Amino acid sequence: MGDTKIGSWKSLALKCHHGLPMEFRLQFPQLALRRRLGQLSCMSRPTARLRSWPLSFLYYILPFGALKPLAKVGWRPTSRVTIYKTIPTRLLSRAWGRLNQVDLPTWLRKPIFRLYIWTFGVNMKEAAVEDLQHYRNLGEFFRRKLKPQVRPVCNSHCVISPADGKILHFGRVKNCEVEQVKGVTYSLETFLGPRTWTESLTANRNEDDPGTFQDALVTTEGNELFHCVVYLAPGDYHCFHSPTDWRVAHRRHFPGSLMSVNPGVARWIKELFCHNERVVLSGEWTHGFFSLTAVGATNVGSIRIYFDKELRTNNPRYNKGTYNDFSYVTNNNQEGVSMRKGEHLGEFNLGSTIVLLFEAPRDFTFNLQAGQKIRFGEALGTL
């Protein structure tokens, strides 16, 4: 065995010595990290591979180390999905969140933040504060604000993008199923939960016989239900805004897993968005039902809604498989929370996903292409 290894190394050395063509390939996991980073598509292949390695280690090698003790006692998963679901992503994300809040020494801030900027292609010229030493910790850097003029809000269209990101999917909702990426769906009812929150909204046009769950959400004859999924990569602007003028009547918080929501994983795990922790904001706009859902992800345990001080996400006292409701409609406030188009709504740590579900007339059209990059304030569609 030893002679074989020595022989192979000698052969390798001879090939290198004689200048024979050799190709070394760094093999990534099947869920290639360069797909996760939308910015990498415009880079050269060697640069993309090099810049993908820090996140590759963080997302795959480090979590899978937690499974070694189970393997030693004979535990064997039945599939890759089973492996991934058993990783304690909530615990890891809480630990990551605490690490983000640790203040860095002044001398260490620039090297750390420059590494992040280089890895994810962050454009610091858009940041309200470009001085890296201003950000005391990673959390502040992730939640950096932008200069007002770099994201003008489109006033000629009724719905705008709530965040910077990539369009994963959009279109009409059909048969109570929504596509998270092309060909992979999830249940509309499982995603939003029971219709108990609709008591704060306008009554359905056929309250006596609402039909399917999808039909029950449509309040006006001739309208249909539409959806749009925006994926925020780690290098994107992490705040999200109101996509239209609407009133928020209800919040539903689903504690859940915190699996990665990058497009590769979304193709891999059916109903991924239903497994993950999420915050569903439901209400109404001028055409009827409207909802915005912030979906958590690995290392994104913190979802913050600016006007909701009671919301606590990735909290160990909440169990997966449950949900917590909160109504913004009270005796003193029958309208709920009014939001203007473009107004600050909330923020993530690192990156995640926004899912819009809304009612609109049948002639509503999206001005989008699947996979395109989009920025906050740009039009999603129009009537």
Coordinates of N, CA and C in Angstrom, one line a residue, residues 28 34 37 40-41 43-53:
F28 N -16.7 21.5 -5.2 CA -17.6 22.0 -4.2 C -18.7 21.0 -3.9
R34 N -21.1 29.1 -5.4 CA -21.1 30.2 -6.4 C -22.5 30.5 -6.9
L37 N -24.2 33.0 -4.5 CA -23.8 34.4 -4.5 C -24.1 34.9 -5.9
L40 N -21.3 36.5 -8.1 CA -20.2 35.7 -8.6 C -20.4 35.3 -10.1
S41 N -21.6 35.5 -10.6 CA -21.9 35.1 -12.0 C -21.1 35.9 -13.0
M43 N -18.0 37.1 -12.3 CA -16.6 36.9 -12.0 C -16.0 35.8 -12.9
S44 N -14.7 35.8 -13.0 CA -14.0 34.7 -13.6 C -14.1 33.5 -12.7
R45 N -14.0 32.3 -13.3 CA -14.2 31.1 -12.6 C -13.2 30.9 -11.4
P46 N -11.9 31.1 -11.6 CA -11.0 31.0 -10.5 C -11.3 32.0 -9.3
T47 N -11.7 33.2 -9.7 CA -12.1 34.2 -8.6 C -13.3 33.7 -7.9
A48 N -14.3 33.2 -8.6 CA -15.6 32.8 -8.0 C -15.3 31.6 -7.0
R49 N -14.4 30.7 -7.4 CA -14.2 29.6 -6.6 C -13.5 30.0 -5.3
L50 N -12.5 30.9 -5.4 CA -11.7 31.4 -4.3 C -12.6 32.1 -3.3
R51 N -13.5 33.0 -3.9 CA -14.3 33.8 -3.0 C -15.4 33.0 -2.4
S52 N -15.8 31.8 -2.9 CA -16.8 31.0 -2.4 C -16.4 30.2 -1.1
W53 N -15.1 30.0 -1.0 CA -14.6 29.1 0.1 C -14.9 29.5 1.5

